[in-house]
XYZ file of C-alpha atoms in Angstrom:
723
model
C -14.955 -47.859 126.098
C -15.222 -51.536 126.056
C -13.794 -53.516 123.427
C -16.567 -55.109 121.329
C -18.950 -53.395 122.773
C -21.366 -51.150 121.756
C -22.692 -47.897 122.203
C -26.571 -46.613 123.120
C -27.196 -45.834 119.840
C -26.835 -49.671 118.875
C -23.520 -48.782 117.048
C -20.485 -51.339 117.515
C -17.227 -50.129 119.355
C -13.943 -51.981 119.383
C -13.335 -55.098 118.302
C -17.056 -55.760 117.105
C -16.786 -52.046 114.684
C -13.082 -52.929 113.366
C -14.516 -56.778 112.407
C -17.557 -54.950 110.902
C -15.218 -52.395 109.169
C -13.208 -54.769 107.802
C -16.038 -56.790 106.539
C -17.150 -53.728 104.818
C -14.164 -52.988 103.181
C -14.630 -56.192 101.411
C -17.730 -55.879 100.682
C -16.785 -52.518 98.559
C -13.664 -53.860 97.140
C -16.162 -56.722 95.582
C -18.610 -54.013 94.280
C -15.791 -51.599 92.586
C -14.085 -54.681 91.682
C -17.373 -55.895 89.480
C -17.847 -51.859 88.675
C -14.416 -52.486 87.152
C -14.705 -55.763 85.458
C -18.100 -54.595 83.623
C -16.367 -51.566 82.783
C -13.219 -53.527 81.115
C -16.184 -55.526 79.479
C -17.848 -52.271 78.112
C -14.507 -51.189 76.967
C -13.738 -54.227 74.776
C -17.148 -54.424 73.109
C -16.625 -51.152 72.049
C -13.244 -51.364 71.106
C -14.210 -53.930 68.739
C -17.896 -52.055 67.852
C -16.514 -48.583 66.728
C -14.493 -49.153 63.749
C -17.492 -51.495 62.541
C -20.015 -48.635 63.067
C -17.172 -46.277 61.482
C -17.385 -48.352 58.482
C -21.114 -48.103 58.437
C -21.143 -44.619 58.909
C -18.164 -43.972 55.875
C -20.303 -45.997 53.598
C -23.575 -43.949 54.325
C -21.769 -40.508 54.100
C -20.009 -41.716 50.801
C -23.723 -41.713 48.771
C -25.034 -38.348 50.537
C -24.170 -35.387 48.075
C -20.942 -32.813 49.309
C -24.504 -30.059 49.092
C -26.079 -31.316 51.503
C -23.815 -29.665 53.785
C -24.968 -26.559 52.921
C -28.452 -27.744 54.379
C -27.414 -28.433 57.560
C -25.700 -24.169 57.725
C -29.495 -23.123 56.317
C -27.423 -22.360 53.154
C -24.586 -20.232 54.700
C -21.525 -22.264 53.776
C -20.018 -21.553 50.184
C -18.382 -24.900 49.284
C -18.316 -23.944 45.553
C -14.168 -23.872 45.944
C -14.647 -27.467 47.570
C -16.545 -28.788 45.238
C -14.943 -27.104 42.134
C -11.514 -28.859 44.219
C -13.074 -32.476 43.185
C -15.325 -33.192 47.021
C -18.460 -34.625 45.594
C -19.611 -36.301 48.512
C -19.945 -35.473 51.881
C -17.559 -38.992 52.623
C -14.910 -37.038 50.901
C -15.232 -34.016 53.139
C -15.566 -36.310 56.277
C -11.905 -37.744 55.269
C -10.246 -35.079 55.009
C -7.818 -32.533 57.316
C -8.290 -29.098 57.531
C -4.951 -28.998 56.484
C -6.108 -30.349 53.257
C -9.250 -28.347 52.693
C -7.132 -25.089 53.361
C -4.980 -25.557 50.399
C -7.933 -25.319 47.962
C -7.818 -21.932 46.509
C -10.702 -19.417 47.911
C -11.121 -21.424 51.386
C -9.786 -20.184 54.473
C -9.472 -21.074 58.015
C -13.125 -20.239 59.097
C -14.416 -21.979 55.674
C -12.642 -25.026 56.251
C -13.244 -25.319 60.224
C -17.154 -25.036 59.552
C -17.162 -27.442 56.306
C -15.518 -30.230 58.368
C -17.830 -29.203 61.297
C -20.998 -29.714 59.040
C -19.469 -32.669 57.906
C -19.612 -34.000 61.179
C -22.714 -32.826 62.432
C -24.139 -35.152 59.246
C -21.853 -38.094 60.190
C -23.367 -38.018 63.976
C -26.894 -38.035 62.862
C -25.734 -41.209 60.352
C -24.124 -42.549 63.418
C -27.341 -42.414 65.303
C -29.229 -44.182 62.628
C -26.628 -47.206 61.595
C -27.550 -50.655 62.136
C -24.808 -53.687 62.442
C -26.119 -56.437 60.630
C -23.905 -59.642 61.626
C -23.411 -62.444 59.398
C -23.024 -65.692 60.867
C -22.313 -67.225 57.575
C -19.418 -64.847 56.471
C -17.883 -64.227 59.730
C -14.482 -62.222 59.497
C -11.388 -61.405 62.125
C -13.405 -58.254 63.284
C -17.280 -59.695 63.336
C -15.277 -62.572 65.498
C -14.088 -59.946 67.967
C -17.298 -57.838 68.426
C -19.055 -61.292 68.927
C -16.682 -62.693 71.392
C -16.709 -59.159 73.594
C -20.580 -59.361 73.721
C -20.499 -62.825 74.459
C -18.712 -61.890 78.322
C -21.807 -59.700 79.268
C -24.819 -62.090 77.140
C -23.354 -65.428 78.697
C -22.908 -63.232 82.415
C -27.335 -62.844 82.202
C -29.476 -60.543 83.541
C -28.198 -60.326 86.522
C -25.135 -58.319 85.421
C -27.468 -55.290 85.349
C -28.456 -55.484 88.886
C -24.886 -56.011 90.074
C -23.780 -53.108 88.533
C -26.818 -50.952 89.768
C -26.550 -52.744 93.436
C -22.619 -51.986 93.517
C -23.039 -48.579 92.035
C -25.366 -47.362 94.663
C -23.521 -49.761 97.482
C -20.199 -47.963 96.408
C -21.849 -44.406 96.530
C -23.129 -45.483 100.384
C -20.236 -47.321 101.446
C -17.230 -45.028 100.416
C -18.251 -41.889 102.349
C -19.285 -43.542 105.348
C -16.158 -45.863 105.825
C -14.096 -42.777 105.457
C -16.273 -40.835 108.279
C -15.628 -44.225 110.192
C -12.245 -43.959 109.807
C -11.786 -43.031 113.314
C -13.194 -46.347 114.636
C -10.691 -48.701 113.088
C -8.550 -47.815 116.322
C -9.198 -48.031 120.259
C -6.978 -45.067 120.600
C -7.749 -43.171 117.437
C -10.936 -43.198 118.802
C -10.901 -42.250 122.121
C -8.833 -39.370 121.073
C -10.747 -38.029 118.634
C -12.881 -34.431 118.838
C -15.911 -35.039 120.323
C -17.714 -34.046 117.098
C -15.275 -36.331 114.716
C -15.780 -39.000 117.561
C -19.473 -39.064 116.843
C -19.969 -38.757 113.253
C -17.646 -41.990 113.077
C -19.991 -44.184 115.551
C -22.839 -43.135 113.775
C -21.313 -43.547 110.284
C -20.537 -46.763 111.914
C -23.826 -47.701 112.567
C -24.826 -46.465 108.890
C -22.032 -49.009 107.473
C -23.803 -51.382 109.544
C -26.948 -51.108 107.897
C -25.771 -51.260 104.686
C -24.376 -54.195 105.447
C -27.257 -55.580 106.352
C -29.052 -54.391 104.049
C -26.859 -56.061 101.400
C -26.419 -59.216 102.797
C -30.394 -59.599 102.833
C -30.136 -58.841 99.045
C -27.246 -61.527 98.528
C -25.137 -58.795 96.906
C -21.884 -60.639 98.041
C -22.787 -63.615 96.229
C -24.698 -61.856 93.586
C -21.309 -59.459 92.941
C -18.629 -62.170 93.298
C -20.406 -64.890 90.272
C -21.265 -62.013 88.233
C -17.600 -60.597 88.239
C -16.140 -64.331 87.714
C -18.696 -64.478 84.432
C -17.749 -61.201 82.924
C -14.018 -62.448 83.147
C -15.235 -65.877 81.503
C -13.920 -65.808 77.746
C -15.825 -68.331 75.529
C -13.652 -71.350 74.860
C -13.328 -70.682 71.014
C -14.131 -68.040 69.001
C -16.860 -70.896 67.993
C -18.353 -71.574 70.817
C -19.234 -67.358 70.980
C -20.671 -67.684 67.003
C -22.876 -70.702 68.463
C -23.880 -68.259 71.210
C -24.731 -65.359 68.800
C -26.797 -67.785 67.075
C -29.039 -69.208 70.031
C -29.422 -65.922 71.686
C -29.048 -63.341 69.138
C -32.052 -61.298 70.095
C -29.463 -60.555 73.038
C -26.947 -59.417 71.545
C -28.487 -57.263 69.222
C -30.089 -55.481 72.353
C -26.406 -54.900 74.001
C -25.252 -53.727 70.908
C -28.150 -51.134 70.217
C -27.776 -50.013 74.118
C -23.850 -49.501 73.824
C -23.628 -47.766 70.645
C -26.922 -45.873 70.917
C -28.298 -46.944 67.826
C -31.752 -48.241 67.342
C -35.184 -47.698 65.782
C -37.032 -44.353 65.275
C -37.861 -42.906 68.799
C -41.717 -42.017 67.739
C -41.964 -45.106 65.818
C -40.353 -46.980 69.436
C -43.136 -44.979 71.329
C -46.090 -45.509 69.131
C -46.294 -42.071 67.965
C -47.591 -40.931 71.209
C -48.248 -36.945 71.600
C -44.813 -35.896 73.038
C -45.923 -35.116 76.403
C -47.629 -38.165 77.255
C -44.630 -40.084 75.833
C -41.932 -37.853 77.880
C -44.698 -38.821 81.016
C -44.073 -42.210 79.928
C -40.384 -41.804 79.346
C -39.845 -40.321 83.540
C -41.255 -43.528 85.140
C -38.200 -45.419 86.116
C -38.818 -48.959 85.836
C -37.911 -51.248 88.641
C -36.200 -54.327 87.703
C -34.842 -55.859 90.851
C -37.834 -59.067 90.428
C -36.957 -59.033 86.812
C -34.362 -62.632 84.984
C -34.418 -60.390 81.460
C -33.005 -57.949 80.119
C -35.448 -55.851 77.913
C -35.216 -53.798 74.798
C -35.958 -49.992 74.862
C -39.352 -50.308 73.576
C -40.391 -53.036 75.560
C -39.001 -51.057 78.408
C -40.504 -48.389 77.189
C -44.004 -50.074 76.522
C -44.075 -51.766 80.268
C -43.787 -47.882 81.669
C -46.734 -46.905 79.108
C -48.302 -49.799 81.116
C -47.897 -48.469 84.479
C -48.396 -44.936 83.470
C -51.636 -44.302 82.046
C -52.862 -47.681 84.344
C -55.665 -49.142 81.936
C -54.474 -49.670 78.236
C -54.462 -51.742 75.484
C -50.584 -52.726 74.549
C -51.207 -53.710 70.702
C -47.492 -54.197 69.213
C -47.305 -56.226 66.521
C -47.416 -60.171 66.794
C -43.276 -61.079 67.788
C -42.015 -58.067 69.477
C -42.930 -59.685 72.812
C -46.138 -58.562 74.854
C -45.597 -61.246 76.854
C -42.148 -60.241 78.527
C -43.399 -56.282 78.662
C -46.255 -57.410 80.784
C -44.132 -59.469 83.004
C -42.045 -56.380 83.724
C -44.718 -54.702 84.362
C -46.002 -57.270 87.327
C -42.218 -57.043 88.262
C -42.295 -53.726 88.859
C -45.452 -53.224 91.072
C -43.918 -56.557 92.894
C -40.894 -54.611 93.722
C -43.228 -51.536 94.839
C -44.661 -53.918 97.489
C -47.736 -55.330 95.394
C -47.946 -58.969 95.951
C -51.523 -60.416 93.932
C -51.818 -60.494 90.232
C -54.248 -62.027 87.959
C -53.789 -63.149 84.560
C -56.582 -64.130 82.239
C -55.857 -66.197 78.589
C -56.645 -68.851 76.464
C -56.091 -72.157 77.762
C -53.677 -72.843 74.717
C -51.260 -70.525 76.011
C -51.849 -70.939 79.639
C -48.201 -72.850 79.819
C -46.362 -70.666 78.183
C -47.009 -68.199 80.546
C -46.365 -69.982 83.437
C -43.063 -70.649 81.869
C -42.412 -67.263 80.722
C -43.444 -65.734 84.578
C -41.174 -68.116 86.012
C -38.442 -67.921 83.649
C -38.415 -63.636 82.878
C -38.563 -63.113 87.054
C -38.488 -63.769 89.960
C -42.193 -63.782 90.328
C -44.399 -67.284 91.981
C -46.787 -68.387 88.556
C -49.587 -70.553 90.106
C -51.512 -72.166 87.623
C -55.466 -71.715 88.218
C -57.061 -74.522 86.200
C -58.309 -77.806 86.119
C -59.750 -79.806 88.458
C -57.447 -78.385 91.161
C -58.843 -74.903 90.121
C -60.538 -73.586 93.589
C -57.454 -75.115 95.780
C -54.824 -72.588 93.531
C -57.054 -70.398 93.899
C -57.665 -70.533 97.623
C -53.894 -70.824 98.030
C -52.953 -67.747 96.142
C -55.780 -65.378 97.841
C -53.139 -66.774 101.049
C -50.108 -66.417 99.358
C -50.096 -64.618 96.435
C -48.147 -64.404 93.060
C -49.181 -64.569 89.416
C -52.416 -66.414 89.053
C -53.271 -68.062 85.630
C -56.447 -68.968 84.378
C -58.954 -69.211 81.545
C -61.081 -67.140 80.116
C -63.768 -69.952 80.732
C -62.710 -70.620 84.207
C -62.444 -66.663 85.720
C -66.044 -66.353 85.997
C -65.641 -69.549 88.723
C -63.143 -67.079 90.731
C -64.224 -65.061 93.574
C -62.310 -62.548 94.690
C -63.373 -62.326 98.244
C -60.905 -59.045 99.187
C -58.381 -59.633 97.051
C -57.180 -56.583 95.019
C -54.740 -57.316 92.411
C -51.617 -55.022 91.486
C -52.652 -55.852 87.913
C -54.814 -57.409 85.756
C -53.274 -58.439 82.372
C -56.007 -60.491 79.499
C -54.218 -61.924 76.859
C -55.773 -62.144 73.783
C -58.148 -59.458 74.868
C -60.229 -59.654 71.508
C -61.797 -62.532 73.232
C -63.872 -60.325 75.224
C -64.910 -57.741 72.631
C -68.798 -58.795 73.215
C -69.638 -56.699 76.217
C -72.573 -59.515 76.609
C -70.532 -62.336 77.187
C -69.869 -64.467 80.116
C -66.331 -63.706 80.166
C -65.951 -60.233 79.276
C -68.734 -59.841 82.167
C -66.462 -61.780 84.292
C -62.946 -59.927 83.238
C -65.276 -56.432 83.604
C -66.161 -57.503 86.800
C -62.495 -57.834 88.005
C -60.947 -55.055 85.932
C -63.542 -52.705 88.448
C -61.514 -53.959 91.277
C -57.624 -52.944 89.681
C -56.372 -49.916 88.737
C -54.122 -51.207 86.689
C -55.536 -52.865 83.978
C -53.424 -54.458 80.920
C -55.159 -55.746 77.750
C -52.994 -57.638 74.722
C -53.689 -58.348 71.290
C -51.753 -58.438 68.295
C -54.819 -57.371 66.154
C -54.232 -53.938 64.404
C -56.974 -52.036 66.589
C -57.015 -49.023 63.573
C -58.775 -51.972 61.043
C -61.470 -52.646 63.965
C -62.565 -49.223 65.373
C -65.887 -50.935 66.829
C -63.753 -53.783 68.307
C -61.303 -51.521 70.125
C -64.350 -48.949 71.034
C -66.020 -51.902 73.180
C -62.715 -52.812 74.631
C -61.763 -49.678 75.474
C -65.097 -48.949 77.118
C -63.865 -51.362 79.856
C -60.874 -49.917 80.714
C -61.175 -46.329 80.035
C -65.224 -45.621 79.071
C -64.492 -41.375 79.072
C -62.254 -42.139 75.762
C -64.694 -44.307 73.744
C -67.602 -41.575 72.477
C -64.399 -39.957 70.925
C -63.265 -42.798 69.027
C -65.081 -42.801 65.660
C -64.697 -45.117 62.351
C -63.144 -42.068 60.647
C -60.004 -42.629 63.110
C -59.450 -45.832 61.721
C -59.997 -44.374 57.785
C -56.872 -41.954 58.430
C -54.113 -44.319 58.721
C -52.942 -45.952 61.668
C -50.658 -43.367 62.824
C -53.921 -41.026 63.034
C -55.592 -43.511 64.712
C -53.320 -44.413 67.435
C -52.483 -40.692 68.024
C -56.530 -40.485 68.759
C -56.544 -42.845 71.170
C -53.695 -42.462 72.958
C -54.518 -42.060 75.998
C -55.221 -45.811 76.181
C -53.708 -47.459 73.292
C -50.028 -48.148 72.290
C -49.040 -50.500 69.380
C -45.412 -50.793 67.266
C -44.578 -52.985 64.577
C -41.697 -54.859 63.542
C -40.250 -52.930 60.945
C -40.294 -50.364 63.088
C -38.734 -51.391 65.997
C -36.487 -54.513 64.972
C -34.245 -52.747 62.775
C -31.397 -53.381 65.324
C -32.207 -57.722 65.536
C -31.557 -60.074 63.293
C -34.412 -61.531 61.119
C -35.541 -64.820 63.436
C -37.047 -64.648 66.814
C -37.946 -68.162 68.251
C -40.392 -69.346 70.314
C -41.616 -72.579 71.907
C -45.297 -72.971 72.496
C -45.807 -75.206 74.858
C -49.715 -76.724 74.680
C -51.156 -79.115 77.739
C -52.982 -82.185 76.239
C -56.471 -81.752 76.593
C -58.163 -85.580 77.643
C -58.769 -86.791 74.149
C -55.166 -85.940 73.283
C -54.010 -87.514 76.007
C -56.062 -90.672 75.909
C -54.759 -90.885 72.088
C -50.796 -90.260 73.106
C -51.316 -92.899 76.011
C -52.889 -95.540 73.653
C -50.188 -95.330 71.334
C -47.525 -95.332 74.022
C -48.841 -98.650 75.507
C -48.411 -100.098 71.333
C -45.247 -98.468 71.646
C -45.814 -96.860 68.730
C -43.195 -94.099 68.826
C -44.797 -92.305 65.522
C -47.675 -92.095 66.717
C -46.904 -90.916 69.938
C -45.965 -87.946 67.835
C -48.978 -87.781 65.923
C -50.906 -88.372 68.714
C -51.337 -84.258 69.433
C -53.768 -84.334 66.371
C -55.432 -87.388 66.551
C -58.534 -85.789 67.766
C -58.961 -82.655 66.052
C -61.970 -81.462 67.165
C -60.072 -81.187 70.833
C -56.394 -80.949 70.105
C -54.660 -78.243 71.985
C -52.124 -78.059 69.479
C -54.440 -77.452 66.381
C -56.626 -74.759 68.676
C -53.043 -72.778 69.033
C -52.301 -73.061 65.501
C -55.381 -71.490 64.645
C -54.835 -69.079 66.618
C -51.220 -67.957 65.604
C -52.471 -68.303 61.948
C -55.141 -66.097 62.464
C -52.910 -62.857 64.098
C -50.897 -63.833 61.189
C -53.409 -63.356 58.978
C -54.441 -59.695 60.733
C -51.349 -58.764 60.184
C -50.898 -59.945 56.971
C -47.924 -62.009 57.822
C -47.694 -65.298 55.382
C -47.243 -68.529 57.340
C -45.634 -71.707 56.491
C -46.508 -74.915 58.201
C -43.814 -78.111 58.341
C -44.944 -81.069 59.814
C -43.044 -84.544 59.259
C -46.615 -85.844 58.739
C -48.562 -85.967 55.719
C -51.673 -86.799 57.703
C -50.995 -84.123 60.524
C -50.916 -81.337 57.327
C -54.045 -82.726 56.010
C -55.939 -81.966 59.785
C -54.433 -79.100 59.593
C -55.690 -77.842 56.012
C -59.198 -79.041 56.820
C -59.099 -76.844 59.834
C -57.914 -74.132 58.517
C -60.320 -74.508 55.489
C -60.141 -73.052 52.043
C -57.605 -70.707 50.406
C -54.189 -73.003 51.774
C -51.478 -73.786 49.351
C -49.961 -77.203 49.248
C -49.246 -79.012 51.411
C -45.828 -79.856 49.711
C -45.027 -83.689 50.228
C -42.141 -85.898 48.526
C -44.607 -87.134 45.808
C -45.070 -83.677 43.998
C -43.271 -83.431 41.088
C -40.894 -80.352 41.424
C -42.690 -78.076 38.935
C -45.603 -78.127 40.767
C -43.654 -77.737 43.748
C -42.280 -74.665 42.072
C -45.799 -73.601 41.296
C -47.518 -73.112 44.443
C -44.587 -71.875 45.771
C -44.463 -68.952 43.217
C -48.588 -68.936 43.986
C -48.399 -68.319 47.404
C -45.448 -65.940 47.378
C -47.850 -63.866 44.734
C -50.682 -64.250 46.592
C -51.669 -60.340 47.922
C -50.945 -59.835 51.649
C -51.739 -63.543 54.112
C -51.324 -67.229 52.679
C -50.608 -70.622 54.498
C -48.132 -72.894 52.745
C -48.204 -76.577 54.163
C -45.519 -78.618 53.868
C -43.994 -81.864 55.181
C -40.536 -80.764 56.498
C -38.490 -83.336 54.333
C -39.765 -81.532 51.078
C -39.655 -77.880 52.378
C -36.645 -78.141 54.244
C -34.591 -78.996 50.879
C -33.871 -76.482 47.543
C -37.038 -74.646 47.753
C -37.032 -70.593 48.876
C -40.230 -69.564 51.051
C -38.738 -66.003 51.796
C -41.946 -64.686 50.822
C -43.428 -65.634 54.489
C -42.380 -64.334 58.014
C -43.837 -66.744 60.065
C -42.752 -69.960 60.470
C -45.133 -73.138 62.615
C -43.244 -76.498 63.303
C -46.657 -78.919 64.571
C -43.862 -81.327 65.626
C -40.272 -81.201 67.354
C -37.482 -83.200 64.771
C -35.529 -86.211 65.727
C -32.706 -84.646 63.659
C -31.828 -80.515 64.976
C -30.213 -80.122 61.460
C -34.302 -81.022 59.396
C -35.683 -78.237 61.278
C -32.690 -75.893 61.125
C -33.171 -76.564 57.101
C -36.395 -75.842 56.958
C -35.959 -72.565 58.356
C -33.500 -71.499 56.550
C -35.630 -72.069 53.427
C -38.234 -68.786 54.854
C -35.260 -67.075 56.947
C -32.817 -66.097 53.666
C -31.159 -64.101 51.408
C -33.685 -61.833 50.046
C -36.079 -61.946 53.315
C -36.944 -58.545 54.323
C -38.810 -58.809 57.471
C -38.172 -60.522 61.082
C -39.406 -64.638 60.664
C -41.087 -65.390 63.833
C -40.553 -69.906 64.344
C -43.203 -70.746 66.989
C -42.864 -74.674 67.476
C -45.765 -76.186 69.087
C -44.863 -78.890 71.885
C -46.517 -80.435 73.970
C -45.872 -81.076 77.841
C -45.446 -84.255 80.072
C -44.862 -86.113 76.230
C -42.731 -87.480 73.419
C -41.897 -83.428 72.481
C -40.329 -82.675 75.848
C -38.712 -86.137 76.027
C -37.144 -85.705 72.646
C -35.752 -81.856 73.586
C -34.375 -82.945 76.830
C -32.503 -85.626 75.136
C -31.167 -83.409 72.038
C -30.365 -80.692 74.815
C -27.547 -83.025 76.221
C -26.120 -83.355 72.780
C -22.669 -81.391 72.566
C -23.698 -78.131 71.099
C -20.390 -77.208 70.144
C -20.358 -80.413 68.161
C -23.438 -79.087 66.730
C -22.252 -76.339 65.431
C -19.089 -77.193 63.984
C -21.044 -80.546 62.202
C -23.681 -78.061 60.830
C -21.754 -75.115 59.613
C -20.227 -77.788 57.319
C -20.776 -78.904 53.716
C -21.497 -82.825 55.086
C -23.675 -81.179 57.387
C -25.849 -79.357 55.003
C -26.155 -82.234 52.503
C -26.476 -85.092 55.016
C -27.907 -84.465 58.189
C -28.143 -88.458 59.151
C -24.232 -88.060 59.137
C -24.172 -85.718 62.498
C -27.698 -86.282 64.357
C -28.231 -88.969 66.668
C -30.054 -92.690 65.778
C -33.077 -92.461 64.939
C -33.893 -95.877 66.032
C -31.814 -95.281 69.054
C -33.502 -92.303 70.617
C -37.031 -93.643 69.551
C -36.723 -96.460 71.629
C -35.435 -95.067 74.370
C -38.214 -92.459 74.267
C -40.426 -94.848 74.015
C -39.294 -97.071 77.094
C -39.515 -93.422 79.442
C -42.706 -92.779 78.637
C -43.935 -96.866 79.356
C -42.473 -96.424 82.777
C -43.560 -92.478 83.403
C -47.004 -93.814 82.455
C -46.625 -97.647 83.917
C -47.822 -99.030 80.648
C -47.099 -101.343 77.808
């Protein structure tokens, strides 16, 4: 057998086989190292988490009367003697030992054991429901240890899941193969092996070669090395971990819910679907190889619902991540071989869609909009990816021979009237596509006719069965009636494990009028004019259009909204655009008593209401926790100004998750400000923001207004060739 040759089957032998097996040993060691590093990180989190959960469980058990032990045993347990001995709560029994209970007159070994078992069952049920809340304003040693432990997993990013899954599969595959291939590690050993053993070894070598080649093609060696390093990286300091927690708290809570096994009620998280349908959706394994984000449990279920039911409406309440669920469904289909996808949305969110697709997945986003629309669409037909177009542009696109793997229609209530051109265009593409996903935050149980119109495009056989009676019977009755085509979850049902703050950057593209106003301000070197330019032409303002949409969606969900801007002129424009029934604006010239009356009126208003405020006035000394939606009309020069304004809403007494929407214009002063401010030292920001001085005098820790303004004006003049 020649040194370094191969068999008839192509399996390497001799030196080539030994080198291959050595490489495979290294790959297997790297895979096992990733698994070990991940396990250590998980154990560290659980070690810090368990005492905190135990304390919450004990707190809840202390409020449960001892008589509830009889309910667990359906009345068979006699606890009279236990009660007479002074045990009044389940918590006291749970903390007791078998020996202590045996000392009670009339309590034998069997009764003691049954009593402790009943208390343990209640404790187990309580543990499944407790929700840990981490108070960033009152960190202690226990929560700091937990945040620091979770930091390693969060900082390592979404690649951790892919690395661990890949390492586990590779380890399961390579381990037995390398054992079977052992005779091929030595020439003489292989020569003198029995024929069956030799044949098995050579076959195993061939399989090892395939496994190594597949791992290299998927870039697993590089991934394993990077993730192992990331999982071993501690934060620079406890404060650094707390800073990261504030910036990405949703990811921390998502991981904690996953590791603790706690979370929202399953029926609510699954939209009260019938059990058989929910089982079928749960049974679908979501392929996340093309995703760059970890999904929360309810988000994973939403994506699987869209895939399993194929033609559906996802109607989750505003702020629950409908976009990322849609992207997860697209990524799953892409991992299974689909190449072309189409997203239709209002022009105001097209840029956001492009950014989200690129940030949350490895899919290629291709905006099909504007003067280059035809060329972009032709490129998509040839090369594939996620084509992003608007309702008004869709009718100009001819599919030709392309059948998208999925059609996603955002803000689907735009096509509720089947007679409009946009609805006919959507229907035409829908008929060509097996998977169709409509997204809308509008609660359909309040608009049964609108729902029936939408569902006719998706599942015409279901439409006749939907009547106004279903809506009148309440949301759960409506959802069960339309379950095959509709999934909706509310914040209060599924965000129990999350902190009460969700921040969204709403990127908009200037309209032509916006762009002209902006260029004029740049040419004049007018920094404040540049910041206001997006609202200079209200009739065509892209930001104002998005603001109207956000307010309308909040109105549909009965949520109160606070709109902040630095500029009185912008608030006047917003007030005129929204019409009657708007409170404010609160400005520095409004005396304190009237300010409080405005806020009280806003809080007392039934259901939806809008309050306008200058950010300087609303950010100091006023509590606005009646609101659950904050809209920032433009970014601020001082990050602390935004922080203080949002804190008026997101504070003690707030019972709903707060959504913060920051309206931003691409290729503008907004983007330049964020780029420059992002370069500031994050830790310095955090130390300063946590200090009393920073809270009372933001100027002390922020960059100079004048230098920042001058720098941005000069950059924009150079970019636009103006001034």
